[in-house]
Amino acid sequence: MATNKNRQWLLKSRPEGMISPDQFQLAESEVPRLNDGEVLAKVLLLSFDPTQRAWMSMDTYIPAVNLGEPMRAGGIAQVIESRHSKFRPGDLVNSFCGWQEYVVFQPDKPKFVPVTRIPGHLDPKLILALSLTGLTAYFGMLEIGCPKRGETVLISGAAGATGSVAGQIAKLKGCKVVGIAGGEEKCKWLKEIGKFDFAIDYKSQDIGRELDRICPEGVDVYFDNVGGPITDEVLLRINQKARVVLCGAISQYNQKVEEMYGLQNYLSLVINRARAEGFIILDYLDRALEGLLKLTSWVESGNLIQEIDLQNGFENIPSTLLRIFNGDNVGKQILQLAEPPLPIRTNPAEQLIFRIMQKLSGLRG
Ligand SMILES: NC(=O)c1ccc[n+]([C@@H]2O[C@H](COP(=O)([O-])OP(=O)(O)OC[C@H]3O[C@@H](n4cnc5c(N)ncnc54)[C@H](OP(=O)(O)O)[C@@H]3O)[C@@H](O)[C@H]2O)c1
């Protein structure tokens, strides 16, 4: 392995305003030799997430990426060499892989997120999507939004990875679900595939007028992915005891601090005795299995569609990050770097246990 080269995209400069591919630099180094307790894996799939914009520029819930280091990114990799007793060549693992072709993990000293083996019978693209944005939608909607049958649930950024799953979960809970997204094609996806009751195209329609027409009864749960003026319009239409799930505010991530949008209508939270609560999915990592069992069983039963927007090729990594800020993606943005070089290791006992646990989670409703 020591003769292999590892291509990487390093963070070259911190963005101010809109990110650009120029902020990354291509580098090549030797694939390192392993020490005891380490695992070498080939990166197969990379996840693209709006939070990477924050990781490029500042310390937030985790520290910023250092300049000159590979850009941080979630991903799926295949173990090709192991000096750790719990990992074997052929295993698929889910963790922060970074923008590089090979990654060395120290599973006993994980950095920010654990190194998790995923059962070999599951589709790695699906697991990558569900384990990041799927779980965000699941816990954000169910634990903070707490939707009740018959309530009206509104999602911004609704055709994206998190929004599309959050809306479908609210639908499964018996709610009237409305999505806000950019463009006719995305709104069509929401209604025809995502089974949302209504969709509003914020690029061509007046959101306030559409909300008054579609939801004269007001909004009980607002799952917010975008922030800014869209959220201000929604705040004017929340009901008493509404729950505002502050998942993210992508409309503001590329703004300079002095240009960030300040909400005008937040007093609506007071008047309506409503609750706005932010969360970070890392807080729910100890319940990840519970969420994944549920989400995968919904996908298998056809009750949840996880749309995946797949790009390819190492050279396209920086430009793929821009897709989510330009709104080019429908569903979860993933890039495939490589096919698994080894047969994927499956473990029939583990597969059986997963299936049984899925069934049990289904019985719990
Ligand atoms: N709290 C957490 O732990 C957590 C975890 C994961 C994600 N998030 C947050 O969830 C949100 C969605 O993330 P995701 O990974 O699922 O991405 P995504 O929704 O798949 O992709 C981003 C989407 O945002 C929309 N967008 C981009 N710029 C916009 C703007 N200026 N105004 C309105 N919409 C804009 C685009 O859709 P349109 O074409 O519809 O504009 C784009 O497709 C983000 O705010 C992210 O930070 C939070």
XYZ file of C-alpha atoms and ligand atoms in Angstrom:
413
model
C 0.000 0.000 0.000
C 2.880 2.384 0.769
C 3.528 2.908 -2.951
C -0.006 4.207 -3.639
C -0.556 7.909 -4.041
C -3.318 9.667 -2.167
C -4.850 12.603 -4.015
C -6.460 15.178 -1.744
C -8.250 18.511 -1.991
C -6.820 20.792 0.695
C -8.457 23.921 2.061
C -6.370 26.775 0.635
C -8.203 29.887 1.849
C -11.232 30.840 3.907
C -14.283 32.116 2.046
C -15.812 35.527 2.444
C -19.171 35.597 0.738
C -19.928 32.877 -1.813
C -17.560 29.912 -1.810
C -15.456 29.178 -4.865
C -13.561 26.096 -6.124
C -10.412 28.285 -6.012
C -10.473 27.945 -2.236
C -9.225 24.364 -2.609
C -5.871 23.067 -3.776
C -5.031 19.690 -5.261
C -2.244 17.784 -3.507
C -0.711 14.331 -3.703
C 0.989 12.401 -0.932
C 2.004 8.845 -0.082
C -0.636 6.618 1.465
C 0.643 6.320 5.059
C 1.774 3.069 6.670
C -0.503 1.864 9.442
C 0.256 1.761 13.153
C -1.465 -0.595 15.578
C -5.138 0.285 16.039
C -5.400 1.991 12.646
C -7.395 1.141 9.548
C -6.705 2.154 5.938
C -9.782 2.613 3.764
C -10.477 3.641 0.195
C -13.011 6.441 -0.013
C -15.966 5.433 -2.190
C -18.655 8.075 -1.590
C -18.607 11.635 -0.292
C -21.464 13.589 1.208
C -21.936 17.290 0.441
C -23.489 19.343 3.205
C -24.183 23.070 3.682
C -22.360 22.886 7.016
C -19.108 22.460 5.076
C -19.349 26.201 4.360
C -19.044 26.810 8.114
C -16.242 24.270 8.478
C -14.293 26.220 5.826
C -14.560 29.517 7.630
C -14.916 29.340 11.408
C -15.222 27.308 14.593
C -18.840 26.368 15.207
C -20.115 23.217 16.908
C -16.799 21.688 15.792
C -13.563 23.506 14.904
C -12.972 24.860 11.413
C -10.797 22.830 9.031
C -7.186 24.052 9.259
C -5.767 25.666 6.138
C -3.616 23.133 4.281
C -5.626 20.148 5.559
C -7.948 17.954 3.463
C -11.467 19.388 3.389
C -13.662 17.620 5.954
C -16.568 15.579 4.576
C -18.742 12.696 5.614
C -18.442 9.600 3.484
C -18.376 5.858 3.057
C -15.078 4.028 2.619
C -14.012 0.416 2.243
C -11.377 -1.021 4.545
C -8.434 -2.324 2.517
C -5.930 -2.908 5.334
C -6.517 -3.180 9.071
C -4.467 -3.241 12.238
C -7.613 -3.017 14.378
C -9.289 -6.176 15.683
C -12.858 -5.006 14.920
C -12.301 -4.055 11.257
C -11.427 -6.313 8.337
C -10.647 -5.755 4.648
C -13.917 -5.548 2.722
C -15.834 -3.815 5.538
C -17.762 -0.688 4.593
C -17.431 2.136 7.108
C -19.203 5.441 7.593
C -17.388 8.416 9.120
C -15.677 11.677 8.225
C -13.516 10.635 5.272
C -12.392 13.992 3.887
C -11.813 15.012 0.292
C -9.213 12.365 -0.501
C -8.870 8.969 -2.099
C -7.614 7.100 0.977
C -8.249 7.732 4.657
C -6.600 6.365 7.797
C -9.004 5.904 10.693
C -8.190 5.453 14.364
C -11.520 3.934 15.440
C -10.602 4.042 19.135
C -9.806 7.770 18.899
C -12.580 9.024 16.610
C -12.506 12.646 15.491
C -15.948 14.249 16.034
C -17.921 11.228 14.753
C -17.397 7.492 15.278
C -16.147 5.093 12.620
C -19.178 2.881 12.102
C -19.215 -0.417 10.223
C -22.314 -0.657 8.066
C -23.986 -4.004 7.381
C -22.815 -5.116 3.938
C -26.326 -5.870 2.641
C -27.393 -2.210 2.782
C -26.985 0.190 -0.156
C -24.066 2.461 0.862
C -25.480 5.506 -0.979
C -28.766 5.148 0.859
C -27.006 4.721 4.200
C -24.838 7.771 3.592
C -27.909 9.865 2.846
C -30.001 8.522 5.692
C -27.220 8.669 8.267
C -26.635 12.406 7.779
C -29.614 14.332 6.490
C -32.111 11.492 6.982
C -31.406 11.370 10.718
C -31.482 15.178 10.841
C -34.956 15.142 9.335
C -36.056 12.271 11.579
C -34.971 13.690 14.945
C -35.623 17.320 14.004
C -39.158 16.601 12.886
C -40.148 14.055 15.519
C -38.308 15.286 18.613
C -38.543 19.047 18.077
C -41.409 19.505 15.608
C -43.568 16.891 17.388
C -46.165 16.836 14.581
C -49.657 15.637 15.487
C -52.208 14.110 13.126
C -54.204 16.789 11.309
C -51.701 19.587 11.972
C -50.215 21.767 9.214
C -46.480 21.309 8.696
C -44.438 23.621 6.503
C -40.905 22.855 5.280
C -38.464 25.285 3.669
C -35.676 23.905 1.473
C -38.218 21.167 0.955
C -36.774 19.438 -2.119
C -33.332 19.051 -0.581
C -31.934 16.098 1.313
C -33.204 17.059 4.761
C -36.384 18.862 3.734
C -37.679 16.131 1.451
C -37.362 13.499 4.172
C -38.722 15.786 6.919
C -41.858 16.455 4.853
C -42.443 12.798 4.086
C -42.121 11.932 7.782
C -44.741 14.562 8.654
C -46.980 13.045 5.966
C -46.505 9.595 7.534
C -47.657 11.157 10.829
C -50.938 12.223 9.213
C -50.242 15.945 8.744
C -51.073 18.369 5.965
C -47.625 19.043 4.477
C -46.540 22.066 2.475
C -43.074 22.505 0.961
C -41.254 25.624 -0.210
C -38.617 25.038 -2.901
C -36.938 26.786 -5.818
C -38.339 26.056 -9.263
C -41.142 24.249 -11.010
C -39.293 20.955 -11.333
C -38.615 20.725 -7.596
C -42.223 21.615 -6.761
C -43.395 18.893 -9.144
C -41.108 16.409 -7.380
C -42.566 17.410 -4.008
C -46.145 16.825 -5.067
C -45.768 13.842 -7.367
C -42.997 11.845 -5.718
C -42.660 13.234 -2.194
C -46.471 13.214 -1.790
C -46.506 16.697 -0.216
C -50.001 18.190 -0.282
C -48.839 21.546 -1.658
C -45.640 23.114 -2.942
C -44.683 26.782 -3.231
C -42.018 27.917 -5.701
C -40.305 30.751 -3.845
C -38.534 31.824 -7.017
C -41.706 32.582 -8.968
C -44.506 32.844 -6.392
C -45.330 35.234 -3.557
C -44.819 33.080 -0.472
C -47.103 35.124 1.815
C -49.969 35.106 -0.663
C -49.578 31.377 -1.346
C -49.458 30.557 2.369
C -52.633 32.570 2.988
C -54.325 30.643 0.182
C -53.022 27.162 1.024
C -52.908 27.356 4.827
C -55.627 29.765 6.016
C -55.635 27.712 9.233
C -51.991 28.725 9.967
C -48.824 26.709 10.482
C -48.339 24.381 13.455
C -44.843 23.125 12.667
C -42.294 25.022 10.597
C -39.158 22.998 9.742
C -36.728 25.664 8.634
C -33.736 24.903 6.425
C -33.229 28.305 4.826
C -33.826 31.218 7.248
C -33.903 34.803 5.933
C -36.959 36.490 4.391
C -38.777 33.171 3.816
C -38.743 32.496 7.559
C -39.963 36.019 8.254
C -43.017 35.444 6.036
C -43.735 32.159 7.773
C -43.432 33.637 11.277
C -46.386 35.898 10.487
C -48.510 32.793 9.951
C -47.659 30.474 12.840
C -50.358 29.252 15.187
C -50.485 29.355 18.952
C -48.088 26.780 20.422
C -46.416 26.325 17.041
C -43.027 24.611 16.921
C -40.316 26.177 14.742
C -37.549 23.659 14.084
C -34.343 25.594 13.426
C -32.484 23.064 11.333
C -30.414 25.492 9.265
C -30.386 28.793 7.402
C -28.698 28.128 4.079
C -29.805 31.478 2.618
C -27.420 33.174 5.072
C -24.336 30.922 4.946
C -22.616 32.793 2.133
C -23.486 36.261 3.459
C -20.890 38.478 5.054
C -21.779 39.052 8.725
C -22.818 42.656 8.084
C -25.141 41.504 5.278
C -26.962 38.784 7.232
C -30.737 39.080 7.285
C -32.205 40.027 10.675
C -35.658 38.584 11.319
C -38.368 41.261 11.649
C -41.218 39.071 12.835
C -39.739 37.048 15.690
C -42.165 38.636 18.155
C -44.758 36.381 16.589
C -43.156 33.655 18.726
C -44.082 35.601 21.858
C -47.568 36.517 20.749
C -48.300 32.935 19.748
C -46.569 31.305 22.750
C -44.594 29.401 20.144
C -41.260 27.610 20.494
C -38.253 27.929 18.175
C -35.525 25.409 18.874
C -32.257 24.725 17.147
C -30.447 21.397 17.165
C -27.359 19.692 15.782
C -27.661 16.114 14.631
C -24.459 15.129 16.474
C -26.520 15.422 19.690
C -28.542 12.393 18.570
C -25.645 10.100 17.578
C -26.380 7.727 20.458
C -29.846 7.170 18.921
C -28.618 6.856 15.319
C -29.415 3.133 15.078
C -33.004 3.720 16.195
C -33.435 6.351 13.462
C -31.733 4.283 10.786
C -33.855 1.204 11.504
C -36.994 3.276 11.084
C -35.836 5.183 8.005
C -34.586 2.066 6.198
C -37.809 0.215 6.933
C -39.850 3.122 5.539
C -37.667 3.122 2.400
C -38.039 -0.658 1.989
C -41.813 -0.475 2.394
C -42.043 2.336 -0.187
C -43.268 4.862 2.394
C -40.191 7.072 2.073
C -38.394 8.119 -1.089
C -34.770 9.089 -0.546
C -33.797 10.952 -3.693
C -30.057 10.899 -4.420
C -28.251 13.322 -6.703
C -25.079 11.491 -7.731
C -22.009 13.179 -9.210
C -18.800 11.405 -10.125
C -15.052 11.945 -10.171
C -12.326 13.230 -7.877
C -11.751 16.344 -10.027
C -15.411 17.360 -9.626
C -15.363 17.455 -5.812
C -15.032 21.258 -5.319
C -17.626 22.125 -7.967
C -20.069 19.612 -6.465
C -20.075 21.582 -3.202
C -21.318 24.597 -5.134
C -24.309 22.635 -6.427
C -26.061 22.739 -3.054
C -25.641 26.513 -2.763
C -26.804 27.064 -6.344
C -29.822 24.827 -5.782
C -28.727 22.392 -8.526
C -29.353 19.306 -6.391
C -32.608 17.449 -5.903
C -32.328 15.272 -2.814
C -29.091 14.205 -1.189
C -25.930 15.418 -2.911
C -23.369 12.611 -3.095
C -20.261 12.130 -5.218
C -18.940 8.703 -6.104
C -15.155 8.513 -6.059
C -14.608 4.812 -6.650
C -16.205 1.399 -6.830
C -15.339 -0.925 -3.924
C -11.944 -2.478 -4.771
C -12.702 -5.603 -2.686
C -15.795 -7.800 -2.364
C -18.009 -6.167 0.281
C -17.813 -8.184 3.490
C -21.232 -9.275 4.664
C -22.080 -10.988 7.896
C -25.289 -13.079 7.743
C -25.769 -12.979 11.530
C -25.463 -9.202 11.566
C -27.880 -8.968 8.636
C -30.420 -11.108 10.481
C -30.118 -9.037 13.656
C -30.621 -5.846 11.633
C -33.758 -7.282 10.014
C -35.201 -8.356 13.374
C -34.489 -4.953 14.877
C -36.129 -3.273 11.855
C -39.256 -5.386 12.402
C -39.323 -4.518 16.111
C -38.934 -0.815 15.366
C -41.853 -1.102 12.918
C -44.014 -2.692 15.635
C -43.305 0.264 17.900
C -45.079 2.503 15.352
N -28.937 21.005 12.368
C -28.283 19.988 11.814
O -27.705 19.139 12.492
C -28.274 19.894 10.322
C -27.811 18.718 9.681
C -27.874 18.660 8.272
C -28.341 19.758 7.557
N -28.737 20.874 8.226
C -29.248 22.049 7.529
O -30.343 21.655 6.734
C -30.423 22.498 5.600
C -30.508 21.634 4.342
O -29.307 20.889 4.226
P -29.207 19.684 3.189
O -27.922 19.000 3.436
O -30.451 18.903 3.244
O -29.068 20.454 1.815
P -30.099 20.419 0.598
O -31.388 20.953 1.089
O -30.055 19.097 -0.056
O -29.435 21.433 -0.408
C -29.465 22.781 -0.172
C -30.707 23.436 -0.827
O -30.892 24.710 -0.238
C -31.565 25.551 -1.134
N -30.954 26.875 -1.116
C -29.688 27.210 -1.440
N -29.522 28.534 -1.328
C -30.728 29.038 -0.929
C -31.199 30.350 -0.636
N -30.397 31.410 -0.737
N -32.497 30.513 -0.262
C -33.320 29.444 -0.168
N -32.923 28.177 -0.427
C -31.645 27.988 -0.799
C -31.442 24.926 -2.535
O -32.735 24.463 -2.900
P -33.722 25.415 -3.765
O -33.426 25.101 -5.190
O -35.056 24.988 -3.304
O -33.363 26.829 -3.438
C -30.519 23.741 -2.319
O -30.844 22.645 -3.125
C -29.210 23.421 5.653
O -29.574 24.641 6.219
C -28.273 22.675 6.549
O -27.339 23.522 7.191
C -28.710 20.956 9.588
